[in-house]
Coordinates of C-alpha atoms (C1' of nucleotides) in Angstrom, one line a residue:
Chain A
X21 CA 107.0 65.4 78.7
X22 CA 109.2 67.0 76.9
X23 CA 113.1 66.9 76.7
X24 CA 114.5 70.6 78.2
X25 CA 117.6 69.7 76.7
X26 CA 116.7 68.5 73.7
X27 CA 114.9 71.7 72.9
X28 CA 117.8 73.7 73.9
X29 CA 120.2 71.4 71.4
X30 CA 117.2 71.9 68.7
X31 CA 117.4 75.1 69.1
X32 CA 120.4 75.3 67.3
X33 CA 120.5 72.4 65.0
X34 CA 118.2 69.8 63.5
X35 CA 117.5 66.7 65.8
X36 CA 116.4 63.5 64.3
X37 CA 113.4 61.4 65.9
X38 CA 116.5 58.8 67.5
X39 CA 118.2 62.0 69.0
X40 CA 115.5 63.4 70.6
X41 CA 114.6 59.9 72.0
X42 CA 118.2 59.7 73.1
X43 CA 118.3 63.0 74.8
X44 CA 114.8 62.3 77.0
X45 CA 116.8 59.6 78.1
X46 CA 118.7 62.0 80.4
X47 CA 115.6 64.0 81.9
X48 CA 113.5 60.4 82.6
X49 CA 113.9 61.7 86.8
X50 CA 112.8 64.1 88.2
X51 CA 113.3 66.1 91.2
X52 CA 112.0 69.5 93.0
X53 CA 113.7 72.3 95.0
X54 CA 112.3 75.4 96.3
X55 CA 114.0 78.2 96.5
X56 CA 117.5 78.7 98.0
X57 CA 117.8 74.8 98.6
X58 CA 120.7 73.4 97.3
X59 CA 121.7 71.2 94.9
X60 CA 125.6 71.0 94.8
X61 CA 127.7 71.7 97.7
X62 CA 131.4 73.2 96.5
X63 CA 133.1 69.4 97.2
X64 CA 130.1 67.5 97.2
X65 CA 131.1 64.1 95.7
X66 CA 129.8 64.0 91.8
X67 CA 128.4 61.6 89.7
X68 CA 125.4 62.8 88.4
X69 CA 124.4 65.5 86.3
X70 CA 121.1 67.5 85.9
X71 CA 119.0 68.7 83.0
X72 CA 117.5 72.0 84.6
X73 CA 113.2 71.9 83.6
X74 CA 112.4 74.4 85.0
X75 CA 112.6 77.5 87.5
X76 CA 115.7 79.7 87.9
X77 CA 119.2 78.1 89.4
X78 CA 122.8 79.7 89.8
X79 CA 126.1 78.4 90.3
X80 CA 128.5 80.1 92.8
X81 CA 131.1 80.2 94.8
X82 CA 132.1 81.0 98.2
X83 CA 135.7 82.5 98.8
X84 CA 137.8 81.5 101.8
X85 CA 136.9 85.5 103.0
X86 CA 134.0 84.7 103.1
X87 CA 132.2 86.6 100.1
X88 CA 130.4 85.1 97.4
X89 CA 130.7 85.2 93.5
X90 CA 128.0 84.0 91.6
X91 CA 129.5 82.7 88.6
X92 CA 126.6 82.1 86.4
X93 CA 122.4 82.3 86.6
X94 CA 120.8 78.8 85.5
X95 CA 118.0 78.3 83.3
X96 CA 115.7 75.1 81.4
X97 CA 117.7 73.4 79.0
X98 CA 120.4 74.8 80.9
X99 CA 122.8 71.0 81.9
X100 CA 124.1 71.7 85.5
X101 CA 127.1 70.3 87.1
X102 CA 128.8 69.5 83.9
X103 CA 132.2 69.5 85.8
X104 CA 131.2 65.9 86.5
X105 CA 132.8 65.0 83.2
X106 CA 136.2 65.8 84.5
X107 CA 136.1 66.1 88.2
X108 CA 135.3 64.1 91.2
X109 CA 134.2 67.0 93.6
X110 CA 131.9 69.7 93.0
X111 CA 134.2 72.9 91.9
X112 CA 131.3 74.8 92.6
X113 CA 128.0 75.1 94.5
X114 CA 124.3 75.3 92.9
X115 CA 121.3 76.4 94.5
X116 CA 117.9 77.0 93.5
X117 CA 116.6 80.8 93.1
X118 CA 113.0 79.9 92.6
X119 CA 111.3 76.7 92.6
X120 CA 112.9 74.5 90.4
X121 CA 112.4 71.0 89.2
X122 CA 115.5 69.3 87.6
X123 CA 116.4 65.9 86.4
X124 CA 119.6 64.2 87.2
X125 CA 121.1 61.5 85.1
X126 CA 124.5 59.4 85.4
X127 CA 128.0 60.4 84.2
X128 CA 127.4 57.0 82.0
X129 CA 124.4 57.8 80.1
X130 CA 126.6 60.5 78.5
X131 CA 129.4 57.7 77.6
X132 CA 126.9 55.8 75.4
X133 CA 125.3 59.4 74.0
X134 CA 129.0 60.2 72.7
X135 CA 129.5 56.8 71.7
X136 CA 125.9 56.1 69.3
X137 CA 125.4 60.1 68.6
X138 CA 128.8 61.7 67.5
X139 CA 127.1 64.4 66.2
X140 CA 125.2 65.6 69.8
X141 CA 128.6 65.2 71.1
X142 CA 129.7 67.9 68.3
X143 CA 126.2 69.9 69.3
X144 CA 127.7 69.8 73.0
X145 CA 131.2 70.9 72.1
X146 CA 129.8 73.9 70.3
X147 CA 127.5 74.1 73.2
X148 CA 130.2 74.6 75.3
X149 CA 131.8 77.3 73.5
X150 CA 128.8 79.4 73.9
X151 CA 128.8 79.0 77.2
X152 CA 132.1 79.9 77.6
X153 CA 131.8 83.1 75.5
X154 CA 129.1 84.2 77.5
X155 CA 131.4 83.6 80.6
X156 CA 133.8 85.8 78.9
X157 CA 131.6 88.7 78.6
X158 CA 131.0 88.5 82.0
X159 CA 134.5 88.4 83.0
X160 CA 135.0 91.4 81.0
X161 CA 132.2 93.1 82.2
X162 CA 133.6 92.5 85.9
X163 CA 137.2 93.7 84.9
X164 CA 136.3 96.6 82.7
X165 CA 132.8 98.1 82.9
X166 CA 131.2 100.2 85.6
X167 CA 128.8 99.6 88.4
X168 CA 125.8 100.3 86.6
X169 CA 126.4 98.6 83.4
X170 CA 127.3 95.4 85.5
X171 CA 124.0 95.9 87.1
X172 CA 121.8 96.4 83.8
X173 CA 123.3 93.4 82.5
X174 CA 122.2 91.3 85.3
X175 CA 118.5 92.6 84.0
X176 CA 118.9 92.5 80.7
X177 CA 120.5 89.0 80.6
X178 CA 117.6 87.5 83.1
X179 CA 114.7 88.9 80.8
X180 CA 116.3 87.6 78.0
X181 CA 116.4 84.1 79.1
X182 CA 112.9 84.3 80.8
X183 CA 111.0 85.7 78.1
X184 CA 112.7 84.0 75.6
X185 CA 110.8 81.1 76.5
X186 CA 107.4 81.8 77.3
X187 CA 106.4 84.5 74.8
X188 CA 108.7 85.6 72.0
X189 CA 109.2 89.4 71.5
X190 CA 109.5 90.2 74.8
X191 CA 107.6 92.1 77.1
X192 CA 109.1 95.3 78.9
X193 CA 107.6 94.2 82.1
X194 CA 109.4 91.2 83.9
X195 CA 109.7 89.2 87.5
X196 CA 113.3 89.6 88.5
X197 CA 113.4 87.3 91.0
X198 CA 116.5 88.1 92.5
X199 CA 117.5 90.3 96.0
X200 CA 119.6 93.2 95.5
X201 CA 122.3 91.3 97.6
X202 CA 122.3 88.5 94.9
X203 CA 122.5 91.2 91.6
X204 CA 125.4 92.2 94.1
X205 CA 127.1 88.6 94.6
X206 CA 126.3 88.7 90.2
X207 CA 127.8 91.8 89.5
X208 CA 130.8 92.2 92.0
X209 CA 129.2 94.9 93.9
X210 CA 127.7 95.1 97.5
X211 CA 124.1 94.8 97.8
X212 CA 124.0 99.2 99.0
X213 CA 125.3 99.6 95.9
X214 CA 123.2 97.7 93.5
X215 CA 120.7 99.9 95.6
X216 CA 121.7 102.6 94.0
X217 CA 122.5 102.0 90.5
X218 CA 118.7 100.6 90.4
X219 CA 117.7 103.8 91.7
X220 CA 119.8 105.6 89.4
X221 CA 118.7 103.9 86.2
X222 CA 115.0 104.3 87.4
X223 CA 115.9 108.2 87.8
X224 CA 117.0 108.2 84.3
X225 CA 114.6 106.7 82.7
X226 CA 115.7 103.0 81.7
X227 CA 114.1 101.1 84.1
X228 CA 110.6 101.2 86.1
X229 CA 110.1 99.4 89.0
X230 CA 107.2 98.2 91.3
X231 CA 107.4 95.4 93.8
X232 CA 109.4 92.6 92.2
X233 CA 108.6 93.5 88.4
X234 CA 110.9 95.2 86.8
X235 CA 110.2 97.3 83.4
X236 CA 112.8 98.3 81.0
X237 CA 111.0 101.6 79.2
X238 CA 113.8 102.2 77.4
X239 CA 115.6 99.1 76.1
X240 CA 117.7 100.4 73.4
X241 CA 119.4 103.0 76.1
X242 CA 119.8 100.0 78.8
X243 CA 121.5 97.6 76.3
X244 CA 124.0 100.4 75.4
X245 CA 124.8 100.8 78.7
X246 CA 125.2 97.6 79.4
X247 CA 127.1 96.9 76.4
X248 CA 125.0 93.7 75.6
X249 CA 126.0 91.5 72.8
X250 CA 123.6 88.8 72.0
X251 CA 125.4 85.3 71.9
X252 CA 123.0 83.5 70.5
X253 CA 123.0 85.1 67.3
X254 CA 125.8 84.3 64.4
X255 CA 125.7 80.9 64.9
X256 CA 127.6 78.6 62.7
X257 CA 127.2 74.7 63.3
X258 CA 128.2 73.4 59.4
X259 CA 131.4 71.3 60.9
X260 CA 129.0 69.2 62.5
X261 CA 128.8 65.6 61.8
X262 CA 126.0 64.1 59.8
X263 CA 123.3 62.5 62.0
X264 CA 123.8 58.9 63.6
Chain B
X9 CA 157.3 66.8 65.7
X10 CA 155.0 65.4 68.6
X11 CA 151.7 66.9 68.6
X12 CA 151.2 69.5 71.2
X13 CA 147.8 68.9 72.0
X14 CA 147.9 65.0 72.0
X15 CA 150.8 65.5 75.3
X16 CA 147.9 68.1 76.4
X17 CA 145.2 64.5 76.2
X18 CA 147.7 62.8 77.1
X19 CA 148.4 64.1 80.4
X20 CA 144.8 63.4 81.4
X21 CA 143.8 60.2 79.4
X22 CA 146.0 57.1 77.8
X23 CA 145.5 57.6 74.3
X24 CA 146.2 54.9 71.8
X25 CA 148.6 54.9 68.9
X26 CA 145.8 55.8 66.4
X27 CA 144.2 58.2 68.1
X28 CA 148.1 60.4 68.7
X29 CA 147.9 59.7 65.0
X30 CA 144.4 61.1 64.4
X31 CA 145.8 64.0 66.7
X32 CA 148.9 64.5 65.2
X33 CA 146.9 65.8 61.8
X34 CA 145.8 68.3 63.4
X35 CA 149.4 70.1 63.6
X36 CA 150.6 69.3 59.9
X37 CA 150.9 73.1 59.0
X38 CA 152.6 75.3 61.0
X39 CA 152.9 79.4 61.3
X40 CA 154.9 81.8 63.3
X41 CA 154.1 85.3 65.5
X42 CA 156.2 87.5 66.8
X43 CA 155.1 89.2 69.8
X44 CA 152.5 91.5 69.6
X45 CA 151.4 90.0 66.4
X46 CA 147.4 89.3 66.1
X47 CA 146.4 85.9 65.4
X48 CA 142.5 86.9 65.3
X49 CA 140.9 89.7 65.3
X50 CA 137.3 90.5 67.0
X51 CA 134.6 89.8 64.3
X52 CA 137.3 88.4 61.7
X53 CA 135.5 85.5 60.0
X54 CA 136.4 82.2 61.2
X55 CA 136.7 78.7 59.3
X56 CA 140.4 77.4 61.2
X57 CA 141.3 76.9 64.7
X58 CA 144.7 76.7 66.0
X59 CA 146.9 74.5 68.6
X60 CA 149.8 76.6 70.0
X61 CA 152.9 75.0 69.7
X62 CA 154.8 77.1 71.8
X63 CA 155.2 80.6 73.1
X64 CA 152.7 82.3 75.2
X65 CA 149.5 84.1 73.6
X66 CA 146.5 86.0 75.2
X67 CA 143.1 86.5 74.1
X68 CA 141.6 89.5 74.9
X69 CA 138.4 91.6 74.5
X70 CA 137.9 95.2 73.1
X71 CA 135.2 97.0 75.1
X72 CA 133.5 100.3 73.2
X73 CA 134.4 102.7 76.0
X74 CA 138.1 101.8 74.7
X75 CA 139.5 99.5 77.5
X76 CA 140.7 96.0 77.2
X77 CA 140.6 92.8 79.1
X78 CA 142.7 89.6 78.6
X79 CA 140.1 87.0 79.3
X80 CA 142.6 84.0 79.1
X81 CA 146.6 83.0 78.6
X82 CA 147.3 80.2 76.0
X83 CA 149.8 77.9 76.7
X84 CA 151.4 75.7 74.7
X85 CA 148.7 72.6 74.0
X86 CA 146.0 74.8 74.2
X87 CA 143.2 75.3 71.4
X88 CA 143.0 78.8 70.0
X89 CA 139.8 79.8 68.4
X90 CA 137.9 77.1 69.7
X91 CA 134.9 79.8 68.8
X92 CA 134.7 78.4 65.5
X93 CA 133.0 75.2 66.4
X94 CA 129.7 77.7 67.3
X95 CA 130.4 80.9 65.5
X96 CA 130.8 82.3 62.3
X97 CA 132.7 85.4 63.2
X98 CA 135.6 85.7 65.8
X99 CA 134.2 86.9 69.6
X100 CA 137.8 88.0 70.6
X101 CA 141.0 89.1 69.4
X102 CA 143.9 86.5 69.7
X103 CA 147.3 88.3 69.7
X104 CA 150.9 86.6 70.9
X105 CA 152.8 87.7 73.7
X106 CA 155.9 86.1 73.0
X107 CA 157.4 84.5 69.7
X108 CA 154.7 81.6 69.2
X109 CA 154.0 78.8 66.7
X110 CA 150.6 77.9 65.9
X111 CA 149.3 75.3 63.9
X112 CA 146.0 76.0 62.0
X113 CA 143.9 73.4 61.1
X114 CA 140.4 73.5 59.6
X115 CA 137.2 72.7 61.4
X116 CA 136.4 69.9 59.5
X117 CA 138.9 67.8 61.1
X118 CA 136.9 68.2 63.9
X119 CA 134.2 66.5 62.0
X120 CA 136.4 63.5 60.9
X121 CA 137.5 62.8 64.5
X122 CA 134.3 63.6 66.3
X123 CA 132.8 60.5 64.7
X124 CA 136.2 58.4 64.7
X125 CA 137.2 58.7 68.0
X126 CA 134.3 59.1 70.2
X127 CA 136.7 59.0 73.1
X128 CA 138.4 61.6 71.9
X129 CA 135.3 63.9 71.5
X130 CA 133.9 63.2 74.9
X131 CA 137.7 64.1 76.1
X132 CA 137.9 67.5 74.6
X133 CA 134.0 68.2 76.7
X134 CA 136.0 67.3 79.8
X135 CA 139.2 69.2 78.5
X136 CA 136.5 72.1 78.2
X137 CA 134.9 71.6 81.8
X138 CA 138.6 72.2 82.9
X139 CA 138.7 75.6 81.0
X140 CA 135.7 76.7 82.3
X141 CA 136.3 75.9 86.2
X142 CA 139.8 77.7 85.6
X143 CA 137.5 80.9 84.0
X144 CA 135.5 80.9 86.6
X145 CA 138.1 81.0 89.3
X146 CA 139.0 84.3 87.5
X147 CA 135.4 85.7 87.1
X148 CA 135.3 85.0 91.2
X149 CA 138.7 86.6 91.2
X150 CA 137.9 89.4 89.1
X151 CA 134.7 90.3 91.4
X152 CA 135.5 89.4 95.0
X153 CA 139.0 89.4 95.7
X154 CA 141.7 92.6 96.5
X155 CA 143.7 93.8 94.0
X156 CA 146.9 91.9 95.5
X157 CA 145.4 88.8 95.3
X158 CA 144.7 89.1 91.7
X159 CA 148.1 90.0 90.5
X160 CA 149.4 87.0 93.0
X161 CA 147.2 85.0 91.3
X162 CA 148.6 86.5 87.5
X163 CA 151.9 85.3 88.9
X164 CA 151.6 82.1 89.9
X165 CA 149.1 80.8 87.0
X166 CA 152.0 82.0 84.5
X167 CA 154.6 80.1 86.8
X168 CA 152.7 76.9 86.9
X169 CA 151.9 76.8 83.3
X170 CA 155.1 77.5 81.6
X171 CA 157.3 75.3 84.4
X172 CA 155.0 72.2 84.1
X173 CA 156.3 71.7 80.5
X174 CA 159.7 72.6 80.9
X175 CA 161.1 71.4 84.3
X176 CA 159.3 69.7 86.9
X177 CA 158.8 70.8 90.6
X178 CA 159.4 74.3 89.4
X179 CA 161.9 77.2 89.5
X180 CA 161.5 79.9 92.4
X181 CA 162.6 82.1 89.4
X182 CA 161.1 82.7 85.8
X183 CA 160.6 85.4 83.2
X184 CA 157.1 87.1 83.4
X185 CA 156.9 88.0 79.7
X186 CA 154.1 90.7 80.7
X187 CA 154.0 94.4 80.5
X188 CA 152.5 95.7 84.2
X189 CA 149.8 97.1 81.4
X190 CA 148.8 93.8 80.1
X191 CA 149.0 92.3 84.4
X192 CA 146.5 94.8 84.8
X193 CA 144.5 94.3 81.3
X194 CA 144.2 90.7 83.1
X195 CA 143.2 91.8 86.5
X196 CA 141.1 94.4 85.6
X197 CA 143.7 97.2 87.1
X198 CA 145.5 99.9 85.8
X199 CA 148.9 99.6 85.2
X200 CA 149.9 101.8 87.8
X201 CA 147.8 100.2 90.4
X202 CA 149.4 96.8 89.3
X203 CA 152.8 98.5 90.1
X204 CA 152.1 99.0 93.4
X205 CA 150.9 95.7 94.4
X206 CA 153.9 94.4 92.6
X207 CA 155.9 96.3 95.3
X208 CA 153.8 95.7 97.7
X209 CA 154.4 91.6 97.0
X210 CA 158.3 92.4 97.2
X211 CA 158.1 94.5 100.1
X212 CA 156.3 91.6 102.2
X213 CA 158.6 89.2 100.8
X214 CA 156.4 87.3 98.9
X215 CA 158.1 87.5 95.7
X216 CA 161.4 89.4 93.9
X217 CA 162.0 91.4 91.3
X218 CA 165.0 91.6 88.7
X219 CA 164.8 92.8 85.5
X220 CA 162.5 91.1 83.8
X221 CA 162.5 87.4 85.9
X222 CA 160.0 87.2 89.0
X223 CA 161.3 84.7 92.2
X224 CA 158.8 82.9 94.6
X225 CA 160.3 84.0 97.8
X226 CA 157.4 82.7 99.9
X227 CA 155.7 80.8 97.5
X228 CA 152.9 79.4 100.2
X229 CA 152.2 82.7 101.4
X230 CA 151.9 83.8 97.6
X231 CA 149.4 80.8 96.9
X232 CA 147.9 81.8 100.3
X233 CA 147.0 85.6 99.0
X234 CA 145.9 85.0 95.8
X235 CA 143.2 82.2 96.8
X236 CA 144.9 79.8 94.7
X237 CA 143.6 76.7 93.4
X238 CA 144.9 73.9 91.2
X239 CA 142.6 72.9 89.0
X240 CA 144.5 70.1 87.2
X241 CA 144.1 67.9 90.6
X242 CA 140.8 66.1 91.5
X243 CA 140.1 64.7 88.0
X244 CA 138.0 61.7 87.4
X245 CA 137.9 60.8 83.6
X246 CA 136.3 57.3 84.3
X247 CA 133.1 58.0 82.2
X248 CA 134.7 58.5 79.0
X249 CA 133.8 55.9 76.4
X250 CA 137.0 53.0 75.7
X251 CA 138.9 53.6 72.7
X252 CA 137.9 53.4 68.7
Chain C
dC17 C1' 99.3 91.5 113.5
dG18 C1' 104.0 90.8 114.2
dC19 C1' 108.4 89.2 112.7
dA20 C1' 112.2 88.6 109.6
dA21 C1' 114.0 89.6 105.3
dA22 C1' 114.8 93.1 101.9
dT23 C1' 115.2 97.8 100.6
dT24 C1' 116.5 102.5 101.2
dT25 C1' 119.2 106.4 102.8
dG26 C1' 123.1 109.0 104.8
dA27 C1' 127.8 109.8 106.3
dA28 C1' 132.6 108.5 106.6
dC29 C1' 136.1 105.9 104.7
dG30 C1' 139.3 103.5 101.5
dT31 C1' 140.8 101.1 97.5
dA32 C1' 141.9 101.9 93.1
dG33 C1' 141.9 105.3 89.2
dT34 C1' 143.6 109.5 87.0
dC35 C1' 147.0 112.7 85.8
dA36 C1' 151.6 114.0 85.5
dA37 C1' 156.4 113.8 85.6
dC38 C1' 160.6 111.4 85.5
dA39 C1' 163.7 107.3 85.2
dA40 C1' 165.3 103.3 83.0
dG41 C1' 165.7 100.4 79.5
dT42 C1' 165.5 99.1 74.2
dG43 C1' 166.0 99.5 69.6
dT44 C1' 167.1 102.4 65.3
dG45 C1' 169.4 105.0 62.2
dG46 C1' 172.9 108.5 61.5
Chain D
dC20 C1' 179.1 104.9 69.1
dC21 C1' 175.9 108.0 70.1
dA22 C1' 171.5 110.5 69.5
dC23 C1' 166.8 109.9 69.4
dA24 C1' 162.4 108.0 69.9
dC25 C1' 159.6 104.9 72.2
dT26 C1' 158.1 101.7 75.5
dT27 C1' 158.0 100.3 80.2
dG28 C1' 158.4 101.1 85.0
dT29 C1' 158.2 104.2 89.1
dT30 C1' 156.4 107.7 92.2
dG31 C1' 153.4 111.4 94.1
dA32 C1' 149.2 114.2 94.6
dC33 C1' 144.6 114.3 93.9
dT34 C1' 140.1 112.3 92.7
dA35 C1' 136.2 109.2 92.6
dC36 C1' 133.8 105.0 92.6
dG37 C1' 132.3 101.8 95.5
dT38 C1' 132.4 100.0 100.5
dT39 C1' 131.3 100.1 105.3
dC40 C1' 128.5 101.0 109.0
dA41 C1' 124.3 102.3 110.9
dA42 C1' 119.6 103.2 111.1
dA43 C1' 115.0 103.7 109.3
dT44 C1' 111.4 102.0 106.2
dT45 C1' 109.0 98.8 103.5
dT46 C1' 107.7 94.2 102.0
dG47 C1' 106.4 89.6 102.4
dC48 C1' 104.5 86.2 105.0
dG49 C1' 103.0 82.8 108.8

DNA sequence: CGCAAATTTGAACGTAGTCAACAAGTGTGG
DNA sequence: CCACACTTGTTGACTACGTTCAAATTTGCG
């Protein structure tokens, strides 16, 4: 049983044996969903947060016309409901795209982490700002790029963080895993329109697709469309503090 | 000389007379912009951050098909190039809109009061989950709302931001200190759509226009159209670790 | 097999973009 | 003090990207 989080953290820096115990502290529950159940309600009372094992969540949220954003896609490692550390309702609401299991953990286990491992909190700070950059993209992909590079983000950015899991390297060939009307409810667009641009990118050539799998058969082109920057690359972590 | 971003703390946490101490060395130095002048620059190297001591700045991304979008106004209080605490180069260009002070300080202070003042670590990840709600209301902005709204919403974020330091309760009237171009560099408009809907606000009432200074005519109905939300109410700070 | 959800396609529409011209400041140097 | 350049704001005509509405088709699934 290993700690989701504590291999997303390692990912980036070195953990010590007493930080990795610390972190499997948070993922010692566990709970399932299947797919579209939900695990935060927009207003929900907080308390807890999760540590997302595994599966494929998203965050969104519903505007008073009645359309729906979804603000980001959730994968393992991945700590949902994080606005639990400075709000008392749920800004937002989270709902499981596939079966998912995730494990929540008090507000107060997080007090003592911060307390005993100053340098995880550091990790998480930095954490956060990757987060937020690649929140950023995605704001200036809504506000500045066209249909169908919103669209081939969407695939790019949920291969990336599928395969980047199981095998490295990546295959072309991928389970989406999404409906047309949710790349839609992603990208800004209405669901007839995603429609099209995956048509359109299949007619020229970036993108094959058969039942739910989606190839990209020609990568390079599909990035540039997309104007993909990889985030998790040009990392710099030397501020942190040293361990315990 | 208070320290900027201690009132910023402050205003959501007590914070004890060492820790506005530990704070205050984080605004020691101090440089001025004028408008228009760049603080960062996309892919500059990065080794400092910043508090803005006053004026207002914007930091913005560069796409390559040449356009631009402001991903976030800074405020007096706020952290500018928080980047640096996960990346080596600069993800977005940092430029002033009006006549600003910053002070730079270097990252390793961070370090220092990390491990000092857990309390104040485990702030800042709450200060963050603030930020990133109030990103997200613009990413759901950005992709599901008219074009009205978002301008409204351009409006009143610079209202309530610049009057909660100055007076309370708020002036009707204030000075925008943005171009229609940089409005729509926000909203992901064009300038000359943003003119329209700026009309189109006066000509319902909703707001007026003279010179440069913008008055909330109908300030409900404003809030009203652009979906606003405040995101500085509901807070609940009570897992934070005590101070020292 | 039969039903519901998801995808696909076409046609008409509308919001926002583009292009262009002009007006109204704003600042500079002669 | 004025002439000039430059930025910003304003308006109109035309265009286009994406939406809306509607219907048909396919897919997944109990």
């Amino acid at each position: 049983m290993p700690s989701c989080f504590a291999d997303r953290l390692g990912g980036i820096i070195e953990l010590t044996a007493t930080e990795i115990e610390a972190l499997t502290r948070l993922e010692e529950r566990e709970r399932t969903l299947r797919r579209n159940a939900p695990l935060l309600r927009e207003n929900d009372r907080l308390g807890e947060l999760f540590v997302l094992r595994s599966g494929m969540m998203m965050s969104c949220a519903i505007l008073d016309n009645g359309s729906r954003q979804i603000l980001r896609f959730l994968f393992p490692g991945d700590i949902i409901g994080a606005a639990a550390l400075a709000y008392r309702h749920a800004p937002e609401t989270v709902v499981a795209l596939s079966e998912s299991v995730v494990s929540p953990f008090d507000r107060s286990l997080l007090t003592q982490l911060t307390t005993e491992h100053p340098r995880l909190a550091a990790a998480m700070l930095a954490l956060d700002q990757i987060e937020r950059v690649m929140l950023t993209d995605r704001l200036a992909g809504l506000g500045r790029t066209s249909a169908k590079a919103r669209v081939a983000s969407i695939l790019l950015e949920v291969r990336d963080r599928t395969q980047h899991l199981s095998a490295r390297g990546g295959d072309a060939a991928f389970v989406l895993g999404l409906t047309q009307e949710e790349i839609g409810d992603a990208t800004g667009l209405t669901a007839v329109h995603v429609n099209r641009m995956m048509r359109q990118l299949e007619e020229e050539g970036l993108i094959g697709r058969e039942g739910g799998r989606v190839t990209l058969t020609n990568e390079a082109a599909l990035r540039r469309a997309a104007n993909y920057v990889d985030r998790t690359a040009g990392l710099d972590l030397g501020w942190l503090p040293p361990s315990r």
